[in-house]
mmCIF file of C-alpha atoms in Angstrom:
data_model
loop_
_atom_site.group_PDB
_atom_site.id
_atom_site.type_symbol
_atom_site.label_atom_id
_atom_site.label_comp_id
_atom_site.label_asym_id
_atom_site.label_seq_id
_atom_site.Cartn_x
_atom_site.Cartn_y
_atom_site.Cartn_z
ATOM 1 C CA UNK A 1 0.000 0.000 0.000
ATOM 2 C CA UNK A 2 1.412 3.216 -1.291
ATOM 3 C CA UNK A 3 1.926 6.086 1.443
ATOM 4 C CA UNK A 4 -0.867 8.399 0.513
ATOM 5 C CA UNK A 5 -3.184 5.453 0.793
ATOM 6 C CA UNK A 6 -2.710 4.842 4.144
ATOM 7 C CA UNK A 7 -4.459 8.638 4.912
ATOM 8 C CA UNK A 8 -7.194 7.547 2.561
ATOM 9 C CA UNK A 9 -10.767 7.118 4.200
ATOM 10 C CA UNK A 10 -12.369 3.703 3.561
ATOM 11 C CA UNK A 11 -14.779 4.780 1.134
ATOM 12 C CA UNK A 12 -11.679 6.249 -0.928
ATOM 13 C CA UNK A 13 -9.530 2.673 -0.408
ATOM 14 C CA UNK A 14 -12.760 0.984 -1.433
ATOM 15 C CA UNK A 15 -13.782 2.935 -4.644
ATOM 16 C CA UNK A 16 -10.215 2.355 -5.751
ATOM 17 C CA UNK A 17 -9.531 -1.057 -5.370
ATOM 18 C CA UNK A 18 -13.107 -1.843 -7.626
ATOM 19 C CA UNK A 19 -12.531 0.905 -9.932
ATOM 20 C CA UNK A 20 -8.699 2.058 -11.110
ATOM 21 C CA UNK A 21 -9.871 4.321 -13.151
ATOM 22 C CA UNK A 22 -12.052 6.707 -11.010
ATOM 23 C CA UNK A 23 -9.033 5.479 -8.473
ATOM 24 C CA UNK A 24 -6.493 7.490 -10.676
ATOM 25 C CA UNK A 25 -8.573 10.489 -9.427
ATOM 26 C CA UNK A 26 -8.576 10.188 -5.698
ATOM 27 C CA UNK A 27 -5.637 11.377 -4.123
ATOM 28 C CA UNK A 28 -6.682 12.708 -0.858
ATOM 29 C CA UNK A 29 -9.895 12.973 1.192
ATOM 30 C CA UNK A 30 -12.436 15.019 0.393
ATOM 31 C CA UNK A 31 -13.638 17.738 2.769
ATOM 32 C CA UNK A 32 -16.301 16.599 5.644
ATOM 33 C CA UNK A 33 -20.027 17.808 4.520
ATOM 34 C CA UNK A 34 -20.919 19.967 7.376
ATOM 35 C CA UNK A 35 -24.460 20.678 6.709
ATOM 36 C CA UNK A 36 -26.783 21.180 10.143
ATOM 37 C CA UNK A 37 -29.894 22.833 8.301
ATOM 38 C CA UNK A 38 -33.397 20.624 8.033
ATOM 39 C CA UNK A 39 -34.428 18.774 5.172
ATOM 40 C CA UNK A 40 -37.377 21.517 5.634
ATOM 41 C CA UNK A 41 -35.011 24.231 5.392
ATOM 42 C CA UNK A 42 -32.873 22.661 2.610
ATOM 43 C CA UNK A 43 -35.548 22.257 0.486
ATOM 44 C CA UNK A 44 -36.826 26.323 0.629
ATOM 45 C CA UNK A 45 -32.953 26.650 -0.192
ATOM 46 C CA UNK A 46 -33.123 24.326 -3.180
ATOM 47 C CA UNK A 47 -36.329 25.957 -4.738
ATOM 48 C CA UNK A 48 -34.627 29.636 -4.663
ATOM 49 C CA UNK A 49 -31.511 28.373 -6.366
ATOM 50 C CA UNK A 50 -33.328 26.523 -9.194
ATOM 51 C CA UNK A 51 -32.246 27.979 -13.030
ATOM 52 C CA UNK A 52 -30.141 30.890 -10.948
ATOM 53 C CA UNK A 53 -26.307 31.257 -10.871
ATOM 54 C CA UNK A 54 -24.870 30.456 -7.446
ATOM 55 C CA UNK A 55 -24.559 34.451 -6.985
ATOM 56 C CA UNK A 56 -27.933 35.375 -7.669
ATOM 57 C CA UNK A 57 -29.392 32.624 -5.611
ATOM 58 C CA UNK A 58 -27.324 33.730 -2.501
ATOM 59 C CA UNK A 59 -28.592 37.060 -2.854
ATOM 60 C CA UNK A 60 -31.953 36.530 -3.018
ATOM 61 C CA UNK A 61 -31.615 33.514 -0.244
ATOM 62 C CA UNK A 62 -30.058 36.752 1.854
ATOM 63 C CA UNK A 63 -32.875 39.017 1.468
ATOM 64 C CA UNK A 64 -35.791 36.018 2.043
ATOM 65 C CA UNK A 65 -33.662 35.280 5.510
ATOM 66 C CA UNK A 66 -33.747 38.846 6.373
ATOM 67 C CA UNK A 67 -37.553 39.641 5.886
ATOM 68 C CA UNK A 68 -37.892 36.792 8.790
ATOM 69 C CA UNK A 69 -35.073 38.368 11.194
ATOM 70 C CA UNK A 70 -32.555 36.287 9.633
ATOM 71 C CA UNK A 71 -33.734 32.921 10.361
ATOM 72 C CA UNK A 72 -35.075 30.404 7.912
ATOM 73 C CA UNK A 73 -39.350 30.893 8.974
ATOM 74 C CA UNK A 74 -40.957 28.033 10.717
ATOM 75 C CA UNK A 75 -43.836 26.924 8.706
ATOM 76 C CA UNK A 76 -46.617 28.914 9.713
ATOM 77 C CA UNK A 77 -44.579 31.885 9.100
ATOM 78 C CA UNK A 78 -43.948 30.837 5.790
ATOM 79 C CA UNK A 79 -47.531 30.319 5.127
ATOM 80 C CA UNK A 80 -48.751 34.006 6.714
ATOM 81 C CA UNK A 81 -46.474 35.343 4.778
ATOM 82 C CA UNK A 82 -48.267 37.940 2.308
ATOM 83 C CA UNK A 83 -47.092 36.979 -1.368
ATOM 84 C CA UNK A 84 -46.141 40.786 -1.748
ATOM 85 C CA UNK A 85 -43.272 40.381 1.207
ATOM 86 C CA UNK A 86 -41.913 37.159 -0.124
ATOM 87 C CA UNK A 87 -41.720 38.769 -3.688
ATOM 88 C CA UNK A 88 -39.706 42.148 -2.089
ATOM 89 C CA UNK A 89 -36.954 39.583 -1.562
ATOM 90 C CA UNK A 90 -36.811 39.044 -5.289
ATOM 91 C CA UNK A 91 -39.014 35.600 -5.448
ATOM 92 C CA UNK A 92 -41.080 35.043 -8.307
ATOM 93 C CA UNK A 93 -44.563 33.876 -8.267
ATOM 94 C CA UNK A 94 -44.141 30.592 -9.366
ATOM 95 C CA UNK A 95 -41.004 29.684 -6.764
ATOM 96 C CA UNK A 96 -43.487 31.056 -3.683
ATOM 97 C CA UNK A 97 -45.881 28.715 -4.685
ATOM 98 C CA UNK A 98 -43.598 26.188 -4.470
ATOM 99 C CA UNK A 99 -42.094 26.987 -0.959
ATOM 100 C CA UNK A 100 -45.686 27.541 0.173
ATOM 101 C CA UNK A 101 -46.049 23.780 -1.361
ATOM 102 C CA UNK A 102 -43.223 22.707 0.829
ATOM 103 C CA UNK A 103 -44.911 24.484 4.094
ATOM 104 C CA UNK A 104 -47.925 23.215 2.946
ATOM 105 C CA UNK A 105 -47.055 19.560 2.735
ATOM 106 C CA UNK A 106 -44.827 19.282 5.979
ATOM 107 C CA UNK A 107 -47.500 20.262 7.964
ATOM 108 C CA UNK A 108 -50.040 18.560 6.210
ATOM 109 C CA UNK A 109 -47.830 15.054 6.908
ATOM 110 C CA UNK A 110 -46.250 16.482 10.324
ATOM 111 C CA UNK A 111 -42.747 15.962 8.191
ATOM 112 C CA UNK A 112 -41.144 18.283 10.547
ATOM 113 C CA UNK A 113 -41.385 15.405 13.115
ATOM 114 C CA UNK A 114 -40.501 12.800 10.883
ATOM 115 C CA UNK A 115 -36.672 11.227 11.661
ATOM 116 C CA UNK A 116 -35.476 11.393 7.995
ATOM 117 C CA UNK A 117 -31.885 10.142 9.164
ATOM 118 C CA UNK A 118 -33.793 6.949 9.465
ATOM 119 C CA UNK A 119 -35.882 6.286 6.282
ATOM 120 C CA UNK A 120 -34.886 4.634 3.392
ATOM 121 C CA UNK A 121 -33.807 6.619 0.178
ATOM 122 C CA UNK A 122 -36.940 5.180 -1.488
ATOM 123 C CA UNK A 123 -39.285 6.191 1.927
ATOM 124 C CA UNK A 124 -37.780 9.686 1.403
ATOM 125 C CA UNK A 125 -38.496 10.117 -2.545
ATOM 126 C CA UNK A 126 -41.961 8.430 -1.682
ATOM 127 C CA UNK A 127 -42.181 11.389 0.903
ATOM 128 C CA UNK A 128 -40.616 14.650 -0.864
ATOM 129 C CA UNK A 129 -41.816 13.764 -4.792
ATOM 130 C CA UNK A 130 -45.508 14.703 -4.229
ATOM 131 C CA UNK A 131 -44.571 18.579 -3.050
ATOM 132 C CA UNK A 132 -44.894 20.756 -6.449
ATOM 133 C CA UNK A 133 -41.552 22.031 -7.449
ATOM 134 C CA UNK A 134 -39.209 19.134 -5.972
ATOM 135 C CA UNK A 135 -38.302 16.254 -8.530
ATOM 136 C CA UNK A 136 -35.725 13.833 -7.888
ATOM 137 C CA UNK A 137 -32.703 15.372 -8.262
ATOM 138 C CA UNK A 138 -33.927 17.725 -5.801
ATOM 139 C CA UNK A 139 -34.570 15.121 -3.487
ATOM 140 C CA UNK A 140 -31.224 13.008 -4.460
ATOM 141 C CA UNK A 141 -29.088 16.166 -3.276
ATOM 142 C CA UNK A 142 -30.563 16.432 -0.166
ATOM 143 C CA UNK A 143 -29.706 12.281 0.276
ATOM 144 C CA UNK A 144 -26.191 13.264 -0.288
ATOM 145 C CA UNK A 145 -25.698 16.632 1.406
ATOM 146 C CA UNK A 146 -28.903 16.997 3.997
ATOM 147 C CA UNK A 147 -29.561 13.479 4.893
ATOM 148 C CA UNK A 148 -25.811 12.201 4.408
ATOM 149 C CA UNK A 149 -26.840 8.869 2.981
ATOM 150 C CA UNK A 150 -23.500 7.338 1.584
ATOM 151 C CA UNK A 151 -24.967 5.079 -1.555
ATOM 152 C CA UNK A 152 -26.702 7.719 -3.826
ATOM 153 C CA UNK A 153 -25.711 8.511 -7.531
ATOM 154 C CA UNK A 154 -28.329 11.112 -9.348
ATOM 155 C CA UNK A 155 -28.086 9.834 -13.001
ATOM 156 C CA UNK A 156 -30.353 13.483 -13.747
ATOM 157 C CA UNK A 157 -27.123 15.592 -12.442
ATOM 158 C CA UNK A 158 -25.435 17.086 -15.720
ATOM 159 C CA UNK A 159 -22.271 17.906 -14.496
ATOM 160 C CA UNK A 160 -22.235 14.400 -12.759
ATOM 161 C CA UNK A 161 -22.745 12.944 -16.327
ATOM 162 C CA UNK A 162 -20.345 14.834 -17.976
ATOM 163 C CA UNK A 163 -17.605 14.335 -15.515
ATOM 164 C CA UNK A 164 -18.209 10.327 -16.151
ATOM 165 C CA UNK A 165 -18.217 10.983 -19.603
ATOM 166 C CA UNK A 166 -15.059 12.804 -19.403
ATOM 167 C CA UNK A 167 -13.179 10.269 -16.702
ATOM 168 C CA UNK A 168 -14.759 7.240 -18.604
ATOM 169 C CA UNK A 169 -14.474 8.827 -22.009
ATOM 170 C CA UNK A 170 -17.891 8.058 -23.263
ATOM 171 C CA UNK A 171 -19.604 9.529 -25.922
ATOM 172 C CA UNK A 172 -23.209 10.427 -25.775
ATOM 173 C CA UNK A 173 -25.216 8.034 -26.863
ATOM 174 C CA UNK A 174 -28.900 7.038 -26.223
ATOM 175 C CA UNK A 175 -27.806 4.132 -24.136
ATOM 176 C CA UNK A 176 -25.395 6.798 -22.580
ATOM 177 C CA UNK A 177 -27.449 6.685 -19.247
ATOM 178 C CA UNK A 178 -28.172 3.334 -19.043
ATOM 179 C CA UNK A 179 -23.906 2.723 -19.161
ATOM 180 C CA UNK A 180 -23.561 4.988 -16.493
ATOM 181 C CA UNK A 181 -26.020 3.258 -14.161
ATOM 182 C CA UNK A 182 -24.242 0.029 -15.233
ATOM 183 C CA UNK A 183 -20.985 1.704 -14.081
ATOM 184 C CA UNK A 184 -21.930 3.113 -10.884
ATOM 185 C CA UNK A 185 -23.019 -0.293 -9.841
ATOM 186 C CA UNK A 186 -19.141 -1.223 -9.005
ATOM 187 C CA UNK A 187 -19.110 2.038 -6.765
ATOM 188 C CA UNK A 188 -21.965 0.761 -4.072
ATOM 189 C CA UNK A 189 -21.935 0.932 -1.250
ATOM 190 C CA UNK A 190 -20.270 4.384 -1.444
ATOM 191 C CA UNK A 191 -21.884 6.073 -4.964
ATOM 192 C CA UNK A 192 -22.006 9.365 -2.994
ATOM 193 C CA UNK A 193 -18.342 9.824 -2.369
ATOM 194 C CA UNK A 194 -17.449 8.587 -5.760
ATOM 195 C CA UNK A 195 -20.432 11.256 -7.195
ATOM 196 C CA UNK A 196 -18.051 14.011 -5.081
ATOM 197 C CA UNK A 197 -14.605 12.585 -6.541
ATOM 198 C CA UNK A 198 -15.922 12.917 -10.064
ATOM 199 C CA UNK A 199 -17.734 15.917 -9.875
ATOM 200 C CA UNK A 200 -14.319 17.442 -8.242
ATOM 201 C CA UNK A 201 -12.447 16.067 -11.196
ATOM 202 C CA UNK A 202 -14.860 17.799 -13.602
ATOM 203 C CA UNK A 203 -14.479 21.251 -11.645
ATOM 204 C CA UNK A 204 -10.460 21.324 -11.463
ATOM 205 C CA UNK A 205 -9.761 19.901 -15.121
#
């Protein structure tokens, strides 16, 4: 065992011994997620950021936070809230809809009791899918960076694709994501930190 494997986590000796390809990629560990926020208040995040640059998101995440004191609001808040406020923080109509969806369905379900740490990735999608405005790569991020389950791989994540497609060099094909799936079979139990390794490699190259 070479020296810089012997600082490697387990997930990172794992995904190398099974794939020596993706292994030519990890060198060193990659950082800790430190993410302490709800799956409630992950989600509100998500729906702001969708089709916005990382920028534009963050400002307009600011300025919801600070018409609530700067705290994420609890879900009555949210649903009090007059549509004319939430669109002063630069919202649009169809994104307060959906965070009033979110609201809306958490209490309708009591989700805000619910121990997500301790469902099933299927028991989650089951949960999450049927609130307007989240589809499943919505719900696969928060897996990986909310709920910190170690075996996800979203197959609907572009820059995921392209930085197999890249690694793997793979042209795009109509079978393309059917390959893929094939291909992140050999990374299970630990798809998520192989997801991170590739979408690093895509990022720095």
């Amino acid at each position: 065992m070479s020296k810089i494997s012997k600082t490697l986590s387990k997930e990172a000796l794992y995904l190398k011994k099974v794939d020596p390809i993706l292994g030519k990629i990890i060198k060193e560990n990659l950082p800790e997620i430190v993410n302490d926020r709800s799956v409630y208040e992950d989600l509100l995040s998500s729906i702001i950021s969708q089709q916005l640059s990382v920028k534009a998101a963050a400002s307009i995440e600011r300025k919801f936070l600070a018409l609530f004191k700067g705290k994420v609001p609890s879900i009555e808040m949210l649903l009090k809230a007059k549509d004319e406020t939430l669109r002063s923080a630069g919202l649009s109509r169809q994104k307060i809809g959906y965070m009033r969806s979110v609201a809306t369905h958490f209490k309708a379900n009591n989700l805000h009791k619910r121990d997500f740490h301790n469902m099933t990735d299927k028991e989650i999608l089951d949960t999450l899918i049927p609130i307007k405005g989240v589809g499943t790569w919505t719900v696969e991020m928060l897996l990986m960076f909310t709920i910190k389950h170690p075996d996800v791989f979203s197959i609907k994540d572009l820059g995921l694709i392209n930085g197999v497609c890249k690694l793997y060099n793979l042209k795009k094909t109509k079978t393309l994501s059917k390959r893929i799936l094939k291909l992140s079979e050999k990374w299970s139990p630990y798809r998520t930190t192989a997801s991170r390794y590739i979408w690093r490699y895509k990022d720095t190259k």
